């Protein structure tokens, strides 16, 4: 059995904004292992990668989703997620060196997955989608989903 080398430390998770791009509405989350705020270059890179991904989407999409910008211990991770076909979530995962967050590569096909903090955001968004969209199909459901945001330290 492998012995853990690091103890668990809480990280701030913040919904930084809802931004619109080409009729899409996306929530942007940040996670940082060191401090409250992530760097502007990571935020800008996350938006750029998200915009590229969603424009390439040919799926039956709601044009809604969320991205996660995570400045972790060993690298920067960007996760782009959007809702398709009622109850499906399309996800792409990117990674870059901490010292060069703009040098991002797509690692989705490598099998690299989400960490415990990113999964926490994913679970929150899943629950918000079920509650505000799938179980409540009203005029306000999309707005309610977008304004249901996670801001926590876990």
mmCIF file of C-alpha atoms in Angstrom:
data_model
loop_
_atom_site.group_PDB
_atom_site.id
_atom_site.type_symbol
_atom_site.label_atom_id
_atom_site.label_comp_id
_atom_site.label_asym_id
_atom_site.label_seq_id
_atom_site.Cartn_x
_atom_site.Cartn_y
_atom_site.Cartn_z
ATOM 1 C CA UNK A 1 0.000 0.000 0.000
ATOM 2 C CA UNK A 2 1.287 3.430 -0.920
ATOM 3 C CA UNK A 3 1.803 5.840 1.955
ATOM 4 C CA UNK A 4 0.365 9.316 1.428
ATOM 5 C CA UNK A 5 3.011 12.010 1.256
ATOM 6 C CA UNK A 6 0.816 15.058 1.780
ATOM 7 C CA UNK A 7 -1.871 15.727 4.302
ATOM 8 C CA UNK A 8 -5.232 17.002 3.155
ATOM 9 C CA UNK A 9 -5.542 20.785 3.048
ATOM 10 C CA UNK A 10 -8.700 22.691 2.333
ATOM 11 C CA UNK A 11 -8.796 24.738 -0.859
ATOM 12 C CA UNK A 12 -11.014 27.700 -1.711
ATOM 13 C CA UNK A 13 -13.485 27.066 -4.507
ATOM 14 C CA UNK A 14 -15.030 30.207 -5.968
ATOM 15 C CA UNK A 15 -17.450 30.958 -8.758
ATOM 16 C CA UNK A 16 -15.686 33.907 -10.341
ATOM 17 C CA UNK A 17 -18.331 34.848 -12.878
ATOM 18 C CA UNK A 18 -20.894 33.842 -15.443
ATOM 19 C CA UNK A 19 -19.708 34.863 -18.855
ATOM 20 C CA UNK A 20 -21.363 34.786 -22.241
ATOM 21 C CA UNK A 21 -19.725 33.861 -25.493
ATOM 22 C CA UNK A 22 -21.452 33.284 -28.828
ATOM 23 C CA UNK A 23 -24.864 32.624 -27.182
ATOM 24 C CA UNK A 24 -23.265 30.351 -24.559
ATOM 25 C CA UNK A 25 -23.467 30.997 -20.819
ATOM 26 C CA UNK A 26 -20.700 29.477 -18.737
ATOM 27 C CA UNK A 27 -19.899 29.546 -15.033
ATOM 28 C CA UNK A 28 -16.211 29.965 -14.247
ATOM 29 C CA UNK A 29 -14.864 28.359 -11.074
ATOM 30 C CA UNK A 30 -11.438 28.708 -9.506
ATOM 31 C CA UNK A 31 -9.606 26.352 -7.176
ATOM 32 C CA UNK A 32 -6.215 27.163 -5.691
ATOM 33 C CA UNK A 33 -3.912 25.158 -3.446
ATOM 34 C CA UNK A 34 -2.005 28.207 -2.222
ATOM 35 C CA UNK A 35 -4.178 31.234 -1.990
ATOM 36 C CA UNK A 36 -7.618 32.663 -2.515
ATOM 37 C CA UNK A 37 -7.105 33.970 -6.047
ATOM 38 C CA UNK A 38 -5.716 32.337 -9.123
ATOM 39 C CA UNK A 39 -3.646 34.307 -11.612
ATOM 40 C CA UNK A 40 -5.194 36.369 -14.385
ATOM 41 C CA UNK A 41 -3.297 34.389 -17.022
ATOM 42 C CA UNK A 42 -4.951 31.164 -15.780
ATOM 43 C CA UNK A 43 -8.393 32.798 -15.916
ATOM 44 C CA UNK A 44 -7.731 34.151 -19.422
ATOM 45 C CA UNK A 45 -6.361 30.793 -20.624
ATOM 46 C CA UNK A 46 -9.402 29.007 -19.198
ATOM 47 C CA UNK A 47 -11.756 31.318 -21.071
ATOM 48 C CA UNK A 48 -9.804 30.938 -24.316
ATOM 49 C CA UNK A 49 -9.768 27.129 -24.106
ATOM 50 C CA UNK A 50 -13.457 27.040 -23.142
ATOM 51 C CA UNK A 51 -14.414 29.238 -26.078
ATOM 52 C CA UNK A 52 -12.490 26.981 -28.475
ATOM 53 C CA UNK A 53 -14.147 23.855 -27.077
ATOM 54 C CA UNK A 54 -17.713 25.103 -27.103
ATOM 55 C CA UNK A 55 -17.444 26.486 -30.626
ATOM 56 C CA UNK A 56 -16.329 23.055 -31.825
ATOM 57 C CA UNK A 57 -19.267 21.373 -30.084
ATOM 58 C CA UNK A 58 -21.665 19.790 -32.543
ATOM 59 C CA UNK A 59 -23.696 18.002 -29.882
ATOM 60 C CA UNK A 60 -27.279 18.642 -28.909
ATOM 61 C CA UNK A 61 -26.323 21.287 -26.391
ATOM 62 C CA UNK A 62 -28.108 23.724 -24.100
ATOM 63 C CA UNK A 63 -25.232 26.196 -24.600
ATOM 64 C CA UNK A 64 -24.724 26.036 -20.831
ATOM 65 C CA UNK A 65 -21.927 24.718 -18.727
ATOM 66 C CA UNK A 66 -19.047 25.446 -16.392
ATOM 67 C CA UNK A 67 -15.282 25.574 -16.474
ATOM 68 C CA UNK A 68 -12.843 24.994 -13.652
ATOM 69 C CA UNK A 69 -9.449 26.689 -13.438
ATOM 70 C CA UNK A 70 -7.349 24.842 -10.856
ATOM 71 C CA UNK A 71 -3.909 25.991 -9.770
ATOM 72 C CA UNK A 72 -2.804 22.767 -8.111
ATOM 73 C CA UNK A 73 0.518 21.809 -6.502
ATOM 74 C CA UNK A 74 2.042 20.212 -9.580
ATOM 75 C CA UNK A 75 0.301 21.910 -12.520
ATOM 76 C CA UNK A 76 -2.575 24.029 -13.767
ATOM 77 C CA UNK A 77 -5.669 22.058 -14.720
ATOM 78 C CA UNK A 78 -8.536 23.386 -16.804
ATOM 79 C CA UNK A 79 -11.776 21.452 -17.055
ATOM 80 C CA UNK A 80 -14.405 22.465 -19.593
ATOM 81 C CA UNK A 81 -17.886 20.965 -19.117
ATOM 82 C CA UNK A 82 -21.164 21.540 -20.956
ATOM 83 C CA UNK A 83 -24.617 19.990 -20.772
ATOM 84 C CA UNK A 84 -25.892 17.924 -23.704
ATOM 85 C CA UNK A 85 -28.916 15.690 -24.334
ATOM 86 C CA UNK A 86 -30.780 16.620 -21.136
ATOM 87 C CA UNK A 87 -28.724 14.684 -18.601
ATOM 88 C CA UNK A 88 -25.264 14.247 -20.119
ATOM 89 C CA UNK A 89 -22.147 16.284 -19.390
ATOM 90 C CA UNK A 90 -19.407 16.652 -21.977
ATOM 91 C CA UNK A 91 -15.973 17.211 -20.373
ATOM 92 C CA UNK A 92 -12.508 18.081 -21.619
ATOM 93 C CA UNK A 93 -9.439 18.202 -19.378
ATOM 94 C CA UNK A 94 -6.322 20.291 -19.998
ATOM 95 C CA UNK A 95 -3.006 20.579 -18.177
ATOM 96 C CA UNK A 96 -0.121 23.045 -18.224
ATOM 97 C CA UNK A 97 3.046 23.714 -16.228
ATOM 98 C CA UNK A 98 2.608 26.030 -13.235
ATOM 99 C CA UNK A 99 5.231 28.428 -14.600
ATOM 100 C CA UNK A 100 3.665 28.530 -18.108
ATOM 101 C CA UNK A 101 -0.129 28.230 -17.817
ATOM 102 C CA UNK A 102 -0.588 29.417 -21.403
ATOM 103 C CA UNK A 103 1.222 26.247 -22.647
ATOM 104 C CA UNK A 104 -1.858 24.126 -22.237
ATOM 105 C CA UNK A 105 -2.323 20.630 -23.647
ATOM 106 C CA UNK A 106 -5.456 18.545 -23.939
ATOM 107 C CA UNK A 107 -5.100 15.430 -21.758
ATOM 108 C CA UNK A 108 -8.684 14.176 -22.125
ATOM 109 C CA UNK A 109 -7.705 11.153 -24.202
ATOM 110 C CA UNK A 110 -4.899 10.141 -21.808
ATOM 111 C CA UNK A 111 -7.367 9.073 -19.146
ATOM 112 C CA UNK A 112 -6.189 11.755 -16.726
ATOM 113 C CA UNK A 113 -9.194 12.580 -14.629
ATOM 114 C CA UNK A 114 -10.490 14.914 -11.952
ATOM 115 C CA UNK A 115 -9.121 15.361 -8.450
ATOM 116 C CA UNK A 116 -11.209 15.431 -5.270
ATOM 117 C CA UNK A 117 -11.686 19.230 -5.374
ATOM 118 C CA UNK A 118 -12.769 19.222 -9.024
ATOM 119 C CA UNK A 119 -15.156 16.334 -8.356
ATOM 120 C CA UNK A 120 -16.717 18.421 -5.579
ATOM 121 C CA UNK A 121 -17.542 21.150 -8.125
ATOM 122 C CA UNK A 122 -18.812 18.547 -10.584
ATOM 123 C CA UNK A 123 -21.148 17.076 -7.958
ATOM 124 C CA UNK A 124 -22.436 20.524 -6.987
ATOM 125 C CA UNK A 125 -23.139 21.349 -10.645
ATOM 126 C CA UNK A 126 -24.844 17.987 -11.187
ATOM 127 C CA UNK A 127 -27.163 18.649 -8.259
ATOM 128 C CA UNK A 128 -27.866 22.208 -9.431
ATOM 129 C CA UNK A 129 -28.690 20.915 -12.938
ATOM 130 C CA UNK A 130 -31.105 18.307 -11.618
ATOM 131 C CA UNK A 131 -32.806 20.700 -9.188
ATOM 132 C CA UNK A 132 -33.092 23.789 -11.368
ATOM 133 C CA UNK A 133 -33.391 22.392 -14.895
ATOM 134 C CA UNK A 134 -34.471 18.746 -14.988
ATOM 135 C CA UNK A 135 -36.929 18.903 -12.082
ATOM 136 C CA UNK A 136 -38.150 22.442 -12.702
ATOM 137 C CA UNK A 137 -38.786 23.220 -16.345
ATOM 138 C CA UNK A 138 -39.987 26.793 -16.017
ATOM 139 C CA UNK A 139 -38.986 30.096 -17.578
ATOM 140 C CA UNK A 140 -36.669 30.726 -14.636
ATOM 141 C CA UNK A 141 -34.968 27.310 -14.619
ATOM 142 C CA UNK A 142 -31.902 28.338 -16.651
ATOM 143 C CA UNK A 143 -31.427 31.564 -14.705
ATOM 144 C CA UNK A 144 -31.829 29.685 -11.425
ATOM 145 C CA UNK A 145 -29.232 27.144 -12.531
ATOM 146 C CA UNK A 146 -26.750 29.846 -13.523
ATOM 147 C CA UNK A 147 -27.184 31.706 -10.246
ATOM 148 C CA UNK A 148 -26.804 28.565 -8.155
ATOM 149 C CA UNK A 149 -23.073 28.867 -7.511
ATOM 150 C CA UNK A 150 -20.537 27.154 -5.306
ATOM 151 C CA UNK A 151 -18.350 29.281 -3.057
ATOM 152 C CA UNK A 152 -16.793 27.151 -0.362
ATOM 153 C CA UNK A 153 -13.592 25.938 1.192
ATOM 154 C CA UNK A 154 -13.247 22.188 1.199
#
